[in-house]
Coordinates of C-alpha atoms and ligand atoms in Angstrom, one line a residue:
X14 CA 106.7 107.8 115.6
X15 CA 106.3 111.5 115.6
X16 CA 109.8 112.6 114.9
X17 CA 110.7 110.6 111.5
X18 CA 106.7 109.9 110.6
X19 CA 107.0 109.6 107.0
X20 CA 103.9 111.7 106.9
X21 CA 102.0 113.9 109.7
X22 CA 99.0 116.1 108.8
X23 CA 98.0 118.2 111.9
X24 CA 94.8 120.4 112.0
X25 CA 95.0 119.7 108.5
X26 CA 92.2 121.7 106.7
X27 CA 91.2 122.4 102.9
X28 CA 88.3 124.7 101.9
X29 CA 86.6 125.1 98.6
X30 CA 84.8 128.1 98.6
X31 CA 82.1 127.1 101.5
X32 CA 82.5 123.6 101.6
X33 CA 84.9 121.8 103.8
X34 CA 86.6 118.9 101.7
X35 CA 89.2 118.4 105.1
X36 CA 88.3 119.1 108.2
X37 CA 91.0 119.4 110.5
X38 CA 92.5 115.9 109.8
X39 CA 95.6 114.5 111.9
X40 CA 97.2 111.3 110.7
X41 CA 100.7 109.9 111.5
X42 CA 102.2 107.5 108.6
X43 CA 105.3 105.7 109.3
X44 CA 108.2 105.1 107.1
X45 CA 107.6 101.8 105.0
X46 CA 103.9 101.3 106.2
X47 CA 101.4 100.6 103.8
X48 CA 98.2 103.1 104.8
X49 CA 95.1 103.0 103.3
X50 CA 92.7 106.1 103.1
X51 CA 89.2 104.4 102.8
X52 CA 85.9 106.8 101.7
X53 CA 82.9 107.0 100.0
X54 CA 82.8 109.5 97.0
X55 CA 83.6 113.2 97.8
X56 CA 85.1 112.1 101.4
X57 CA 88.3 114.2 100.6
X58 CA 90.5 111.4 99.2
X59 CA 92.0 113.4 96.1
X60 CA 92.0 116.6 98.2
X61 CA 94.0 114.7 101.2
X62 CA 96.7 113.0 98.4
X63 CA 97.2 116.7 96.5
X64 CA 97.9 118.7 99.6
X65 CA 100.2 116.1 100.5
X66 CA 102.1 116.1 97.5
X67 CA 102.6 120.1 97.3
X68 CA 100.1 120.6 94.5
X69 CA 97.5 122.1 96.9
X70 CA 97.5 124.6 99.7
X71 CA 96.1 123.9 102.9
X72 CA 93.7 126.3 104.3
X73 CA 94.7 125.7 107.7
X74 CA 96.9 123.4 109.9
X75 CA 99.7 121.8 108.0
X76 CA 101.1 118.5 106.7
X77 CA 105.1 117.2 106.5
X78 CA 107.0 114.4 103.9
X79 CA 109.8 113.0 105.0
X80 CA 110.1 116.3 107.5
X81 CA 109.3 118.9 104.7
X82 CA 106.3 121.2 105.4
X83 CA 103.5 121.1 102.6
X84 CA 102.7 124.8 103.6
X85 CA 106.1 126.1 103.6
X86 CA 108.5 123.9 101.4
X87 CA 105.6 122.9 99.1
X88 CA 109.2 122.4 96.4
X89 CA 110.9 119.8 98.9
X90 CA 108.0 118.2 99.5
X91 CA 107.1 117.8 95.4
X92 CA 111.1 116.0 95.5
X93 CA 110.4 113.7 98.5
X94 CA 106.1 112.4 96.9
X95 CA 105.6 110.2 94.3
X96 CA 101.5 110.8 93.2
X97 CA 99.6 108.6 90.6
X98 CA 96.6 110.2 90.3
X99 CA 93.4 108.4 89.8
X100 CA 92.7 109.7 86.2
X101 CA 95.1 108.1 84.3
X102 CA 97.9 110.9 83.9
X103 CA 100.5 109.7 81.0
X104 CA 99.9 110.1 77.2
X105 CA 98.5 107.6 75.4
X106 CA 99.4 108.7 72.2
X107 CA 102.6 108.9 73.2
X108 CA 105.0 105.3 73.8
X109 CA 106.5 103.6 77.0
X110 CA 109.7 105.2 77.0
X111 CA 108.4 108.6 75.8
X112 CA 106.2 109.1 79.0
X113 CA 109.2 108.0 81.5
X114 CA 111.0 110.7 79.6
X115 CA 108.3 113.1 80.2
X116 CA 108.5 112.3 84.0
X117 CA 111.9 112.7 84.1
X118 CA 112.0 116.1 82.7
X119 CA 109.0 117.4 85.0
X120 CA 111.3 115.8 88.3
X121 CA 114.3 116.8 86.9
X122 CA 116.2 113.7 86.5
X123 CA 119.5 113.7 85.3
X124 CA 119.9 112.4 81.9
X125 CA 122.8 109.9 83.0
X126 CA 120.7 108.5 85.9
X127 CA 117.3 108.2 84.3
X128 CA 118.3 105.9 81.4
X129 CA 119.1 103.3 84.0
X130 CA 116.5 104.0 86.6
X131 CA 114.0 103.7 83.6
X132 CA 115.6 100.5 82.7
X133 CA 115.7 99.1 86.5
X134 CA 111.4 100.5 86.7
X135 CA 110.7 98.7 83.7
X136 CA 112.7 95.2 84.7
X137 CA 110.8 95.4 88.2
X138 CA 107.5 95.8 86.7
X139 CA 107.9 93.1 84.5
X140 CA 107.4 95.7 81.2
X141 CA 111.0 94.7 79.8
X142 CA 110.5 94.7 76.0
X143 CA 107.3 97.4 75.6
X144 CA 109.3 101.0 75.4
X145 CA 108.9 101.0 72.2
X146 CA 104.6 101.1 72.3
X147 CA 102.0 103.2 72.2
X148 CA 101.0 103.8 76.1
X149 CA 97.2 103.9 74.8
X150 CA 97.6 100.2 73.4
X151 CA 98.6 98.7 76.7
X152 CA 96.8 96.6 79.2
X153 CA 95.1 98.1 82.0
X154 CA 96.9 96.6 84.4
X155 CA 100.7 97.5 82.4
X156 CA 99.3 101.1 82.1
X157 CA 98.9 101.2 85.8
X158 CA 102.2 99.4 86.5
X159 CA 103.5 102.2 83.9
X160 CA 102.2 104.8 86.0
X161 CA 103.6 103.6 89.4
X162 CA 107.2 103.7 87.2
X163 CA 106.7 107.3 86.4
X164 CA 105.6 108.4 90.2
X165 CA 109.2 106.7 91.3
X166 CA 111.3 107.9 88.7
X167 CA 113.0 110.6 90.8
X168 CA 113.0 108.1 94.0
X169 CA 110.6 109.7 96.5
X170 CA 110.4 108.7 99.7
X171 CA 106.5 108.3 99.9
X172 CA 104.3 107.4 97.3
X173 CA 100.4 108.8 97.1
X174 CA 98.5 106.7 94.7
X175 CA 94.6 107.8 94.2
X176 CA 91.9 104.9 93.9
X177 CA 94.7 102.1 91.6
X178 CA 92.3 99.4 92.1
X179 CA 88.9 101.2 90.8
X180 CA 88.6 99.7 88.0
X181 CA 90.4 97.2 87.9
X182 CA 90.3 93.4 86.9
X183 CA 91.5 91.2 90.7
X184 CA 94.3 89.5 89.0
X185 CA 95.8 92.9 88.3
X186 CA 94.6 94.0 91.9
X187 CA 96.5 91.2 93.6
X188 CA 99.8 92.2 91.2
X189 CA 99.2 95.7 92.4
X190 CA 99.0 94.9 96.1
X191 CA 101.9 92.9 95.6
X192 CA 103.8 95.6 94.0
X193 CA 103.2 98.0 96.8
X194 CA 104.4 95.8 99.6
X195 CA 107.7 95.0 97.8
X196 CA 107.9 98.9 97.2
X197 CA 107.5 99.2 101.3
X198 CA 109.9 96.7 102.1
X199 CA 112.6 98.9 100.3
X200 CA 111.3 101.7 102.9
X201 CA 108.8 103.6 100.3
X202 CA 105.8 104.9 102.1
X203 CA 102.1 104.4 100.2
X204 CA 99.5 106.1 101.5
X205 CA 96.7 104.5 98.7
X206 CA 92.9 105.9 98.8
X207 CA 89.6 103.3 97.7
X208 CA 86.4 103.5 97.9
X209 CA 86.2 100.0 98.8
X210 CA 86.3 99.6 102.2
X211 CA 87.2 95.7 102.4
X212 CA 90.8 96.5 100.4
X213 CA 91.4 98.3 104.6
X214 CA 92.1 94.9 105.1
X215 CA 94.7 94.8 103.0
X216 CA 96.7 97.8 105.2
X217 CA 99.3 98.0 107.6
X218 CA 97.0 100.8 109.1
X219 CA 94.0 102.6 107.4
X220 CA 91.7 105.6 107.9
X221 CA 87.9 106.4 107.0
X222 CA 87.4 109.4 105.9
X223 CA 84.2 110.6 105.3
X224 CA 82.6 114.1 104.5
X225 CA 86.7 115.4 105.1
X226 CA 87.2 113.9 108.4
X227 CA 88.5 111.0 110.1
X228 CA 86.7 108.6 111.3
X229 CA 88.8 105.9 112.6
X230 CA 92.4 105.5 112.3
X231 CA 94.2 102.2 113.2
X232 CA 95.4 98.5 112.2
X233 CA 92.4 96.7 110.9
X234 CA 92.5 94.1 113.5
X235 CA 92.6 96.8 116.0
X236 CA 89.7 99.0 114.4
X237 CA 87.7 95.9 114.7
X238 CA 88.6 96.0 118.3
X239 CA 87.5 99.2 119.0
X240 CA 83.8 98.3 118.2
X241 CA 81.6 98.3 121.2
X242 CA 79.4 95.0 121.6
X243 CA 79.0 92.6 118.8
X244 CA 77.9 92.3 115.4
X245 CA 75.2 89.9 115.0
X246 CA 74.3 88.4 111.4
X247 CA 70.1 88.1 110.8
X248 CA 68.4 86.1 108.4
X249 CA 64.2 86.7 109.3
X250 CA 61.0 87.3 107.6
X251 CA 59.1 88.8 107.1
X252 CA 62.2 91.5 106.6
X253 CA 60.6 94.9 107.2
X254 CA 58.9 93.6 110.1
X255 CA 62.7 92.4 111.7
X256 CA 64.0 95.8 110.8
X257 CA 61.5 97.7 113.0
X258 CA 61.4 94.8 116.3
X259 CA 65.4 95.0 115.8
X260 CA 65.6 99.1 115.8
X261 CA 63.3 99.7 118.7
X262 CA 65.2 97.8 121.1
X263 CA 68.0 99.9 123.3
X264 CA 71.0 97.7 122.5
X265 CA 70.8 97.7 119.2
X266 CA 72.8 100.8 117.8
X267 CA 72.6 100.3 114.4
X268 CA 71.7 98.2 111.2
X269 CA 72.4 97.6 108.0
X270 CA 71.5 95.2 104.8
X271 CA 74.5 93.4 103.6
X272 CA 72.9 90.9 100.8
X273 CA 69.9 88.8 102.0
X274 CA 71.4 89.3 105.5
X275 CA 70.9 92.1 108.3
X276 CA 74.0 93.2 110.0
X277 CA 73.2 94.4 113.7
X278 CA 75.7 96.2 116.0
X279 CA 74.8 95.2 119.2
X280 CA 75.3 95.9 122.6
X281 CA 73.2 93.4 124.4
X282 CA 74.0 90.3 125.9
X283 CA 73.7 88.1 123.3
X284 CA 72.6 86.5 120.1
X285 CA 70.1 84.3 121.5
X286 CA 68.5 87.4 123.3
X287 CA 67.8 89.3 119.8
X288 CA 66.2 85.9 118.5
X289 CA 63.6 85.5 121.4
X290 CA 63.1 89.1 120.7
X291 CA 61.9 88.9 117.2
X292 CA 60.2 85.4 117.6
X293 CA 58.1 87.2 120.3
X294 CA 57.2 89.6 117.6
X295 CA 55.8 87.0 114.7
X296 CA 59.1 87.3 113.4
X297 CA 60.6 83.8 111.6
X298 CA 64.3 83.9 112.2
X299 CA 66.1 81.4 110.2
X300 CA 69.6 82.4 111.5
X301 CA 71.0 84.8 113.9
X302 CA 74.7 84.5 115.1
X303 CA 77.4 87.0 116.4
X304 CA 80.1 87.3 113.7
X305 CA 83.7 88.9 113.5
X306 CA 83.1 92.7 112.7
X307 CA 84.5 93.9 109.0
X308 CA 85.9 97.2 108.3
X309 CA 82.2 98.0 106.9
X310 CA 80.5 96.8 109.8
X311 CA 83.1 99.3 111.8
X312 CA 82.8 102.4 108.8
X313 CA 78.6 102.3 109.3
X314 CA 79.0 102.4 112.9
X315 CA 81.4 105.2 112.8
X316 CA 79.3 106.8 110.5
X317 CA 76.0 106.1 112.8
X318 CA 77.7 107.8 115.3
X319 CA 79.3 110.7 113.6
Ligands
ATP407 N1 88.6 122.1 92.8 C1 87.5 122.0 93.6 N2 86.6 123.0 93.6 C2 85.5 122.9 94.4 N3 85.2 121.8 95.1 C3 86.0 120.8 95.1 C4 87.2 120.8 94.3 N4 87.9 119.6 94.5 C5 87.1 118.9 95.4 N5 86.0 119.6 95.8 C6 85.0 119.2 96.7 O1 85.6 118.7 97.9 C7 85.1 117.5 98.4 C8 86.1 116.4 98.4 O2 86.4 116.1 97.0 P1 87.5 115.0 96.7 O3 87.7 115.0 95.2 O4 88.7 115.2 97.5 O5 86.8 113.7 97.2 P2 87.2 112.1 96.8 O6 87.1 111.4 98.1 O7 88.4 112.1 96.0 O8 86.0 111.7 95.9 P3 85.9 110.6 94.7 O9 85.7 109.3 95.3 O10 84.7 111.1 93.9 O11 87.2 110.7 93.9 C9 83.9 117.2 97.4 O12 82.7 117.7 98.0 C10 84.2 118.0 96.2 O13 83.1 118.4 95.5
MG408 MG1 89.0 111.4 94.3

């Protein structure tokens, strides 16, 4: 993959004054995948998608587009990215057809092939008919659609797209996710951040980031994999009493809450041994069963460990 990688970051490492917001991250993208960056607020999620689009230095290491180095052809690279930014970045004062115009003059698109790219955005995206409204008076979900028009008006080759689904209503999530995969399957790149570590599944491949560096990088299925021992679902009482029998015992690496259950990564034999455990303690168990790991069960014990 490393030769024609849509993107590469190596050593990659952004500094703010003191504080490290990417620390020396390497990721490999390929062309059409769909990656997802998942992490928590202040992981380095914007940081990551504006060095990558040439809009932000890296302190050290360095990162290619589509071959072009963000350090040393930050213009090339600005022609190859695409970048919806997770504040919503067109005027809403200003209509449809106004904004793609905008675009096209800050990417330089040629006045004879804009009018029909425009056109050809707008028909894909289903927002035939609206040129002529304020941006401000559209749906979320068309403002968002709007955007992703804009980012591919002057055809990159990968598109960055910063947190599209915070906010927004599943219907238009769905629509969205939809919209990205047909965009891969004409060979656009997306590299898309959340903070919602379940839309991972969603991914071709997907990272989590956390406090500037990676995690764990890989297909879903095979980050899931990659867990050591088992994830075991709890349901005891009394609750605080569970927590402490299930945290002094060796196999147990870590635990967390999810709802009225306990989530345990474990590295014991098995489910049944983690019952007689906390029955021997006074503990009532009311269920207690190994269950597939989730990308959350696989972030905390990344994060456990880190
Ligand atoms: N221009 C800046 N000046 C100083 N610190 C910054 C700047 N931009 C980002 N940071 C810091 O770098 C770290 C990463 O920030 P970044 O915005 O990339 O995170 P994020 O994952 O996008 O967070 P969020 O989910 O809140 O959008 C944070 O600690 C942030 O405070
Ligand atoms: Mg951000």
């Amino acid at each position: 993959m490393a030769e024609d990688a849509a993107v590469r970051c190596t050593g990659l490492v952004r500094r703010f004054g003191p504080r490290l917001a990417l620390d020396h991250v390497d990721l490999e993208v390929a062309r059409g995948e769909v990656f997802v960056v998942v992490g928590p607020d202040g992981a380095g999620k914007t940081t990551l998608l504006r060095v990558l689009c040439g809009l932000l230095e890296p302190s050290e290491g360095d990162a290619w587009v589509a071959g072009r180095s963000v350090r040393r052809q930050p213009e090339a690279v600005r022609e190859q990215a695409g970048y919806v930014p997770q504040q919503f970045g067109l005027y809403g004062d200003l209509t449809v057809w106004e904004n793609l115009c905008l675009f096209a003059d800050l990417y330089r698109v040629p006045p004879p092939v804009f009018e029909q790219r425009a056109r050809k955005l707008l028909d894909d995206f289903r927002l035939g008919g609206v040129e002529g409204r304020l941006t401000g008076a559209l749906s979320g979900g068309m403002k968002q659609k709007l955007a992703l028009a804009c980012a591919l008006l002057h055809r990159p080759q990968v598109l960055l797209l910063d947190e599209p689904t915070t906010g927004v209503d599943p219907v238009s999530r769905r629509q969205l996710w939809r919209n990205l995969y047909d965009l891969a399957r004409q060979g656009i790149t997306l590299v898309v951040t959340t903070p919602y570590v379940e839309e991972g599944e969603r991914a071709n491949r997907v990272a989590l980031l956390h406090r500037g560096r990676v995690l764990a990088c890989g297909t879903p299925q095979a980050l899931r994999d990659s867990l050591p021992g088992v994830v075991v679902e709890v349901a005891a009482q009394p609750r605080a009493r569970a927590h402490a029998v299930l945290r002094a015992l060796p196999e147990v690496r870590g635990l967390h809450v999810f709802g009225s259950r306990d989530r345990v990564w474990y590295e014991g034999a098995d489910a049944e041994a983690l019952r007689r455990a906390l029955e021997r303690d006074q503990v009532r168990v009311e269920s207690c069963r190994a269950v597939v790991p989730s990308l959350e069960d696989v972030f905390v014990a990344r994060l456990s460990e880190a």
